[in-house]
PDB file of N, CA and C in Angstrom:
ATOM      1  N   MET A 158     -13.771  50.228  42.628  1.00  0.00           N
ATOM      2  CA  MET A 158     -14.350  49.825  43.879  1.00  0.00           C
ATOM      3  C   MET A 158     -15.564  50.693  44.172  1.00  0.00           C
ATOM      4  N   SER A 159     -16.519  50.124  44.828  1.00  0.00           N
ATOM      5  CA  SER A 159     -17.761  50.824  45.098  1.00  0.00           C
ATOM      6  C   SER A 159     -17.793  51.350  46.524  1.00  0.00           C
ATOM      7  N   ILE A 160     -17.099  52.460  46.742  1.00  0.00           N
ATOM      8  CA  ILE A 160     -17.153  53.115  48.051  1.00  0.00           C
ATOM      9  C   ILE A 160     -18.418  53.947  48.074  1.00  0.00           C
ATOM     10  N   ILE A 161     -19.133  53.897  49.174  1.00  0.00           N
ATOM     11  CA  ILE A 161     -20.412  54.602  49.264  1.00  0.00           C
ATOM     12  C   ILE A 161     -20.200  56.113  49.329  1.00  0.00           C
ATOM     13  N   ASP A 162     -21.076  56.830  48.666  1.00  0.00           N
ATOM     14  CA  ASP A 162     -21.089  58.289  48.716  1.00  0.00           C
ATOM     15  C   ASP A 162     -21.928  58.678  49.926  1.00  0.00           C
ATOM     16  N   LEU A 163     -21.303  59.160  50.966  1.00  0.00           N
ATOM     17  CA  LEU A 163     -22.024  59.456  52.198  1.00  0.00           C
ATOM     18  C   LEU A 163     -23.020  60.594  52.045  1.00  0.00           C
ATOM     19  N   GLU A 164     -22.835  61.430  51.021  1.00  0.00           N
ATOM     20  CA  GLU A 164     -23.810  62.501  50.759  1.00  0.00           C
ATOM     21  C   GLU A 164     -25.164  61.919  50.366  1.00  0.00           C
ATOM     22  N   ASN A 165     -25.156  60.747  49.753  1.00  0.00           N
ATOM     23  CA  ASN A 165     -26.390  60.106  49.305  1.00  0.00           C
ATOM     24  C   ASN A 165     -26.808  58.928  50.185  1.00  0.00           C
ATOM     25  N   ALA A 166     -26.064  58.671  51.253  1.00  0.00           N
ATOM     26  CA  ALA A 166     -26.394  57.561  52.145  1.00  0.00           C
ATOM     27  C   ALA A 166     -27.615  57.925  52.974  1.00  0.00           C
ATOM     28  N   LYS A 167     -28.378  56.899  53.307  1.00  0.00           N
ATOM     29  CA  LYS A 167     -29.571  57.123  54.128  1.00  0.00           C
ATOM     30  C   LYS A 167     -29.728  55.969  55.109  1.00  0.00           C
ATOM     31  N   PRO A 168     -30.421  56.228  56.214  1.00  0.00           N
ATOM     32  CA  PRO A 168     -30.648  55.160  57.185  1.00  0.00           C
ATOM     33  C   PRO A 168     -31.289  53.944  56.516  1.00  0.00           C
ATOM     34  N   GLY A 169     -30.783  52.784  56.864  1.00  0.00           N
ATOM     35  CA  GLY A 169     -31.276  51.543  56.292  1.00  0.00           C
ATOM     36  C   GLY A 169     -30.386  50.978  55.204  1.00  0.00           C
ATOM     37  N   ASP A 170     -29.451  51.778  54.683  1.00  0.00           N
ATOM     38  CA  ASP A 170     -28.533  51.275  53.652  1.00  0.00           C
ATOM     39  C   ASP A 170     -27.640  50.194  54.254  1.00  0.00           C
ATOM     40  N   GLU A 171     -27.570  49.055  53.586  1.00  0.00           N
ATOM     41  CA  GLU A 171     -26.650  48.001  53.996  1.00  0.00           C
ATOM     42  C   GLU A 171     -25.302  48.260  53.347  1.00  0.00           C
ATOM     43  N   VAL A 172     -24.241  48.203  54.130  1.00  0.00           N
ATOM     44  CA  VAL A 172     -22.894  48.491  53.647  1.00  0.00           C
ATOM     45  C   VAL A 172     -21.921  47.453  54.204  1.00  0.00           C
ATOM     46  N   TYR A 173     -20.685  47.542  53.767  1.00  0.00           N
ATOM     47  CA  TYR A 173     -19.622  46.645  54.238  1.00  0.00           C
ATOM     48  C   TYR A 173     -18.404  47.479  54.568  1.00  0.00           C
ATOM     49  N   VAL A 174     -17.730  47.123  55.648  1.00  0.00           N
ATOM     50  CA  VAL A 174     -16.548  47.854  56.092  1.00  0.00           C
ATOM     51  C   VAL A 174     -15.424  46.879  56.385  1.00  0.00           C
ATOM     52  N   ILE A 175     -14.209  47.384  56.326  1.00  0.00           N
ATOM     53  CA  ILE A 175     -13.055  46.624  56.790  1.00  0.00           C
ATOM     54  C   ILE A 175     -12.881  47.013  58.248  1.00  0.00           C
ATOM     55  N   TYR A 176     -13.074  46.065  59.123  1.00  0.00           N
ATOM     56  CA  TYR A 176     -13.126  46.328  60.554  1.00  0.00           C
ATOM     57  C   TYR A 176     -11.926  45.695  61.255  1.00  0.00           C
ATOM     58  N   ARG A 177     -11.192  46.516  61.989  1.00  0.00           N
ATOM     59  CA  ARG A 177     -10.070  46.004  62.784  1.00  0.00           C
ATOM     60  C   ARG A 177     -10.569  45.611  64.166  1.00  0.00           C
ATOM     61  N   ASN A 178     -10.143  44.476  64.621  1.00  0.00           N
ATOM     62  CA  ASN A 178     -10.496  44.005  65.951  1.00  0.00           C
ATOM     63  C   ASN A 178      -9.849  44.941  66.975  1.00  0.00           C
ATOM     64  N   PRO A 179     -10.645  45.584  67.846  1.00  0.00           N
ATOM     65  CA  PRO A 179     -10.046  46.520  68.806  1.00  0.00           C
ATOM     66  C   PRO A 179      -9.156  45.840  69.846  1.00  0.00           C
ATOM     67  N   HIS A 180      -9.315  44.548  70.030  1.00  0.00           N
ATOM     68  CA  HIS A 180      -8.510  43.827  71.018  1.00  0.00           C
ATOM     69  C   HIS A 180      -7.243  43.237  70.408  1.00  0.00           C
ATOM     70  N   VAL A 181      -7.269  43.033  69.095  1.00  0.00           N
ATOM     71  CA  VAL A 181      -6.113  42.494  68.373  1.00  0.00           C
ATOM     72  C   VAL A 181      -5.953  43.317  67.089  1.00  0.00           C
ATOM     73  N   PRO A 182      -5.271  44.459  67.166  1.00  0.00           N
ATOM     74  CA  PRO A 182      -5.212  45.387  66.032  1.00  0.00           C
ATOM     75  C   PRO A 182      -4.639  44.810  64.740  1.00  0.00           C
ATOM     76  N   SER A 183      -3.921  43.711  64.829  1.00  0.00           N
ATOM     77  CA  SER A 183      -3.368  43.118  63.615  1.00  0.00           C
ATOM     78  C   SER A 183      -4.399  42.264  62.870  1.00  0.00           C
ATOM     79  N   VAL A 184      -5.587  42.113  63.447  1.00  0.00           N
ATOM     80  CA  VAL A 184      -6.636  41.306  62.831  1.00  0.00           C
ATOM     81  C   VAL A 184      -7.711  42.229  62.259  1.00  0.00           C
ATOM     82  N   ALA A 185      -8.022  42.028  60.994  1.00  0.00           N
ATOM     83  CA  ALA A 185      -9.075  42.804  60.333  1.00  0.00           C
ATOM     84  C   ALA A 185      -9.853  41.871  59.422  1.00  0.00           C
ATOM     85  N   ASN A 186     -11.112  42.216  59.195  1.00  0.00           N
ATOM     86  CA  ASN A 186     -11.919  41.450  58.252  1.00  0.00           C
ATOM     87  C   ASN A 186     -13.058  42.312  57.732  1.00  0.00           C
ATOM     88  N   VAL A 187     -13.740  41.815  56.719  1.00  0.00           N
ATOM     89  CA  VAL A 187     -14.874  42.514  56.131  1.00  0.00           C
ATOM     90  C   VAL A 187     -16.117  42.172  56.945  1.00  0.00           C
ATOM     91  N   GLN A 188     -16.846  43.206  57.344  1.00  0.00           N
ATOM     92  CA  GLN A 188     -18.048  43.023  58.158  1.00  0.00           C
ATOM     93  C   GLN A 188     -19.223  43.769  57.532  1.00  0.00           C
ATOM     94  N   PRO A 189     -20.410  43.181  57.575  1.00  0.00           N
ATOM     95  CA  PRO A 189     -21.597  43.918  57.139  1.00  0.00           C
ATOM     96  C   PRO A 189     -21.975  44.931  58.218  1.00  0.00           C
ATOM     97  N   ALA A 190     -22.561  46.043  57.789  1.00  0.00           N
ATOM     98  CA  ALA A 190     -23.016  47.074  58.718  1.00  0.00           C
ATOM     99  C   ALA A 190     -24.238  47.753  58.109  1.00  0.00           C
ATOM    100  N   GLU A 191     -24.833  48.629  58.869  1.00  0.00           N
ATOM    101  CA  GLU A 191     -25.992  49.370  58.381  1.00  0.00           C
ATOM    102  C   GLU A 191     -25.805  50.849  58.689  1.00  0.00           C
ATOM    103  N   ILE A 192     -26.180  51.689  57.747  1.00  0.00           N
ATOM    104  CA  ILE A 192     -26.204  53.126  57.986  1.00  0.00           C
ATOM    105  C   ILE A 192     -27.458  53.403  58.815  1.00  0.00           C
ATOM    106  N   VAL A 193     -27.292  54.123  59.923  1.00  0.00           N
ATOM    107  CA  VAL A 193     -28.411  54.451  60.806  1.00  0.00           C
ATOM    108  C   VAL A 193     -28.332  55.926  61.196  1.00  0.00           C
ATOM    109  N   GLN A 194     -29.432  56.429  61.734  1.00  0.00           N
ATOM    110  CA  GLN A 194     -29.432  57.775  62.294  1.00  0.00           C
ATOM    111  C   GLN A 194     -28.550  57.778  63.524  1.00  0.00           C
ATOM    112  N   HIS A 195     -27.693  58.774  63.665  1.00  0.00           N
ATOM    113  CA  HIS A 195     -26.829  58.874  64.834  1.00  0.00           C
ATOM    114  C   HIS A 195     -27.713  58.970  66.080  1.00  0.00           C
ATOM    115  N   PRO A 196     -27.444  58.165  67.114  1.00  0.00           N
ATOM    116  CA  PRO A 196     -28.328  58.135  68.277  1.00  0.00           C
ATOM    117  C   PRO A 196     -28.357  59.433  69.096  1.00  0.00           C
ATOM    118  N   LYS A 197     -27.330  60.273  68.952  1.00  0.00           N
ATOM    119  CA  LYS A 197     -27.281  61.506  69.745  1.00  0.00           C
ATOM    120  C   LYS A 197     -27.309  62.772  68.903  1.00  0.00           C
ATOM    121  N   ASP A 198     -27.184  62.641  67.583  1.00  0.00           N
ATOM    122  CA  ASP A 198     -27.177  63.809  66.698  1.00  0.00           C
ATOM    123  C   ASP A 198     -28.144  63.554  65.545  1.00  0.00           C
ATOM    124  N   PRO A 199     -29.319  64.164  65.570  1.00  0.00           N
ATOM    125  CA  PRO A 199     -30.314  63.898  64.529  1.00  0.00           C
ATOM    126  C   PRO A 199     -29.895  64.368  63.137  1.00  0.00           C
ATOM    127  N   ASN A 200     -28.831  65.155  63.057  1.00  0.00           N
ATOM    128  CA  ASN A 200     -28.359  65.651  61.758  1.00  0.00           C
ATOM    129  C   ASN A 200     -27.208  64.821  61.202  1.00  0.00           C
ATOM    130  N   ALA A 201     -26.881  63.718  61.850  1.00  0.00           N
ATOM    131  CA  ALA A 201     -25.734  62.906  61.439  1.00  0.00           C
ATOM    132  C   ALA A 201     -26.134  61.445  61.280  1.00  0.00           C
ATOM    133  N   LEU A 202     -25.296  60.735  60.542  1.00  0.00           N
ATOM    134  CA  LEU A 202     -25.467  59.295  60.363  1.00  0.00           C
ATOM    135  C   LEU A 202     -24.384  58.570  61.152  1.00  0.00           C
ATOM    136  N   ALA A 203     -24.605  57.294  61.400  1.00  0.00           N
ATOM    137  CA  ALA A 203     -23.633  56.450  62.085  1.00  0.00           C
ATOM    138  C   ALA A 203     -23.672  55.069  61.442  1.00  0.00           C
ATOM    139  N   LEU A 204     -22.720  54.242  61.813  1.00  0.00           N
ATOM    140  CA  LEU A 204     -22.728  52.839  61.400  1.00  0.00           C
ATOM    141  C   LEU A 204     -23.225  52.004  62.568  1.00  0.00           C
ATOM    142  N   PHE A 205     -24.040  51.022  62.280  1.00  0.00           N
ATOM    143  CA  PHE A 205     -24.413  50.038  63.288  1.00  0.00           C
ATOM    144  C   PHE A 205     -23.688  48.766  62.900  1.00  0.00           C
ATOM    145  N   LEU A 206     -22.708  48.405  63.706  1.00  0.00           N
ATOM    146  CA  LEU A 206     -21.795  47.310  63.401  1.00  0.00           C
ATOM    147  C   LEU A 206     -21.554  46.520  64.678  1.00  0.00           C
ATOM    148  N   ASN A 207     -21.732  45.212  64.609  1.00  0.00           N
ATOM    149  CA  ASN A 207     -21.519  44.356  65.784  1.00  0.00           C
ATOM    150  C   ASN A 207     -22.334  44.830  66.985  1.00  0.00           C
ATOM    151  N   GLU A 208     -23.596  45.161  66.733  1.00  0.00           N
ATOM    152  CA  GLU A 208     -24.531  45.578  67.793  1.00  0.00           C
ATOM    153  C   GLU A 208     -24.100  46.857  68.507  1.00  0.00           C
ATOM    154  N   THR A 209     -23.289  47.696  67.829  1.00  0.00           N
ATOM    155  CA  THR A 209     -22.777  48.931  68.413  1.00  0.00           C
ATOM    156  C   THR A 209     -22.848  50.050  67.386  1.00  0.00           C
ATOM    157  N   PHE A 210     -23.102  51.263  67.858  1.00  0.00           N
ATOM    158  CA  PHE A 210     -23.065  52.432  66.985  1.00  0.00           C
ATOM    159  C   PHE A 210     -21.630  52.913  66.855  1.00  0.00           C
ATOM    160  N   HIS A 211     -21.246  53.286  65.633  1.00  0.00           N
ATOM    161  CA  HIS A 211     -19.906  53.812  65.367  1.00  0.00           C
ATOM    162  C   HIS A 211     -20.049  55.121  64.605  1.00  0.00           C
ATOM    163  N   VAL A 212     -19.372  56.144  65.082  1.00  0.00           N
ATOM    164  CA  VAL A 212     -19.354  57.418  64.368  1.00  0.00           C
ATOM    165  C   VAL A 212     -18.651  57.193  63.043  1.00  0.00           C
ATOM    166  N   ILE A 213     -19.190  57.756  61.973  1.00  0.00           N
ATOM    167  CA  ILE A 213     -18.542  57.637  60.663  1.00  0.00           C
ATOM    168  C   ILE A 213     -17.448  58.696  60.590  1.00  0.00           C
ATOM    169  N   GLU A 214     -16.229  58.234  60.372  1.00  0.00           N
ATOM    170  CA  GLU A 214     -15.066  59.115  60.275  1.00  0.00           C
ATOM    171  C   GLU A 214     -14.744  59.384  58.810  1.00  0.00           C
ATOM    172  N   ASP A 215     -14.031  60.477  58.547  1.00  0.00           N
ATOM    173  CA  ASP A 215     -13.680  60.836  57.170  1.00  0.00           C
ATOM    174  C   ASP A 215     -12.840  59.780  56.472  1.00  0.00           C
ATOM    175  N   ASP A 216     -12.023  59.057  57.230  1.00  0.00           N
ATOM    176  CA  ASP A 216     -11.133  58.076  56.604  1.00  0.00           C
ATOM    177  C   ASP A 216     -11.715  56.659  56.589  1.00  0.00           C
ATOM    178  N   ASP A 217     -12.975  56.491  56.981  1.00  0.00           N
ATOM    179  CA  ASP A 217     -13.612  55.177  56.902  1.00  0.00           C
ATOM    180  C   ASP A 217     -13.872  54.801  55.446  1.00  0.00           C
ATOM    181  N   ALA A 218     -13.549  53.590  55.098  1.00  0.00           N
ATOM    182  CA  ALA A 218     -13.859  53.066  53.764  1.00  0.00           C
ATOM    183  C   ALA A 218     -15.111  52.206  53.904  1.00  0.00           C
ATOM    184  N   ILE A 219     -16.215  52.726  53.385  1.00  0.00           N
ATOM    185  CA  ILE A 219     -17.502  52.051  53.503  1.00  0.00           C
ATOM    186  C   ILE A 219     -17.929  51.650  52.099  1.00  0.00           C
ATOM    187  N   PHE A 220     -18.159  50.372  51.892  1.00  0.00           N
ATOM    188  CA  PHE A 220     -18.409  49.835  50.560  1.00  0.00           C
ATOM    189  C   PHE A 220     -19.868  49.432  50.371  1.00  0.00           C
ATOM    190  N   THR A 221     -20.298  49.467  49.115  1.00  0.00           N
ATOM    191  CA  THR A 221     -21.680  49.113  48.795  1.00  0.00           C
ATOM    192  C   THR A 221     -21.873  47.616  48.629  1.00  0.00           C
ATOM    193  N   SER A 222     -20.784  46.873  48.469  1.00  0.00           N
ATOM    194  CA  SER A 222     -20.913  45.417  48.309  1.00  0.00           C
ATOM    195  C   SER A 222     -19.783  44.709  49.045  1.00  0.00           C
ATOM    196  N   SER A 223     -20.058  43.476  49.415  1.00  0.00           N
ATOM    197  CA  SER A 223     -19.028  42.695  50.098  1.00  0.00           C
ATOM    198  C   SER A 223     -17.866  42.405  49.160  1.00  0.00           C
ATOM    199  N   GLU A 224     -18.167  42.245  47.870  1.00  0.00           N
ATOM    200  CA  GLU A 224     -17.107  41.975  46.894  1.00  0.00           C
ATOM    201  C   GLU A 224     -16.132  43.144  46.805  1.00  0.00           C
ATOM    202  N   SER A 225     -16.656  44.374  46.781  1.00  0.00           N
ATOM    203  CA  SER A 225     -15.777  45.551  46.732  1.00  0.00           C
ATOM    204  C   SER A 225     -14.945  45.670  47.997  1.00  0.00           C
ATOM    205  N   ALA A 226     -15.555  45.425  49.139  1.00  0.00           N
ATOM    206  CA  ALA A 226     -14.821  45.487  50.398  1.00  0.00           C
ATOM    207  C   ALA A 226     -13.741  44.412  50.455  1.00  0.00           C
ATOM    208  N   GLN A 227     -14.063  43.221  49.997  1.00  0.00           N
ATOM    209  CA  GLN A 227     -13.099  42.124  50.000  1.00  0.00           C
ATOM    210  C   GLN A 227     -11.928  42.422  49.066  1.00  0.00           C
ATOM    211  N   ARG A 228     -12.222  42.989  47.912  1.00  0.00           N
ATOM    212  CA  ARG A 228     -11.171  43.348  46.956  1.00  0.00           C
ATOM    213  C   ARG A 228     -10.237  44.405  47.569  1.00  0.00           C
ATOM    214  N   ALA A 229     -10.804  45.421  48.219  1.00  0.00           N
ATOM    215  CA  ALA A 229      -9.988  46.455  48.868  1.00  0.00           C
ATOM    216  C   ALA A 229      -9.158  45.858  49.999  1.00  0.00           C
ATOM    217  N   TYR A 230      -9.760  44.966  50.765  1.00  0.00           N
ATOM    218  CA  TYR A 230      -9.054  44.292  51.854  1.00  0.00           C
ATOM    219  C   TYR A 230      -7.834  43.545  51.312  1.00  0.00           C
ATOM    220  N   GLU A 231      -8.049  42.773  50.264  1.00  0.00           N
ATOM    221  CA  GLU A 231      -6.947  41.988  49.694  1.00  0.00           C
ATOM    222  C   GLU A 231      -5.865  42.895  49.120  1.00  0.00           C
ATOM    223  N   GLU A 232      -6.259  43.960  48.435  1.00  0.00           N
ATOM    224  CA  GLU A 232      -5.263  44.876  47.863  1.00  0.00           C
ATOM    225  C   GLU A 232      -4.440  45.536  48.962  1.00  0.00           C
ATOM    226  N   HIS A 233      -5.095  45.955  50.025  1.00  0.00           N
ATOM    227  CA  HIS A 233      -4.381  46.655  51.095  1.00  0.00           C
ATOM    228  C   HIS A 233      -3.527  45.715  51.941  1.00  0.00           C
ATOM    229  N   PHE A 234      -4.116  44.644  52.419  1.00  0.00           N
ATOM    230  CA  PHE A 234      -3.404  43.794  53.359  1.00  0.00           C
ATOM    231  C   PHE A 234      -2.407  42.858  52.689  1.00  0.00           C
ATOM    232  N   PHE A 235      -2.713  42.347  51.519  1.00  0.00           N
ATOM    233  CA  PHE A 235      -1.766  41.436  50.864  1.00  0.00           C
ATOM    234  C   PHE A 235      -0.622  42.191  50.225  1.00  0.00           C
ATOM    235  N   ASP A 236      -0.885  43.387  49.678  1.00  0.00           N
ATOM    236  CA  ASP A 236       0.196  44.215  49.154  1.00  0.00           C
ATOM    237  C   ASP A 236       1.084  44.699  50.283  1.00  0.00           C
ATOM    238  N   PHE A 237       0.480  45.023  51.429  1.00  0.00           N
ATOM    239  CA  PHE A 237       1.221  45.523  52.590  1.00  0.00           C
ATOM    240  C   PHE A 237       2.172  44.448  53.113  1.00  0.00           C
ATOM    241  N   VAL A 238       1.730  43.214  53.155  1.00  0.00           N
ATOM    242  CA  VAL A 238       2.543  42.116  53.688  1.00  0.00           C
ATOM    243  C   VAL A 238       3.731  41.845  52.786  1.00  0.00           C
ATOM    244  N   GLU A 239       3.569  42.001  51.484  1.00  0.00           N
ATOM    245  CA  GLU A 239       4.643  41.675  50.547  1.00  0.00           C
ATOM    246  C   GLU A 239       5.747  42.731  50.505  1.00  0.00           C
ATOM    247  N   GLU A 240       5.475  43.937  50.996  1.00  0.00           N
ATOM    248  CA  GLU A 240       6.472  45.012  50.907  1.00  0.00           C
ATOM    249  C   GLU A 240       7.645  44.802  51.813  1.00  0.00           C
TER     250      GLU A 240
END
């Protein structure tokens, strides 16, 4: 899977994330996002997703392609349901 190396990420990079709906936590899907300069910390990066800035957390899985994100989504959610 092509998880992005945040050490080499730069503003303008197009990425894909598995995003959980904050109103319905059981719903998740693959969403495109962009790496941007953090609006309040010039030394940090953030995600711009759904017209909102999101702090990048250590446990975020950020992918370089939609195919990689979709594959991770299917492995995690479909394997989880079958257990």
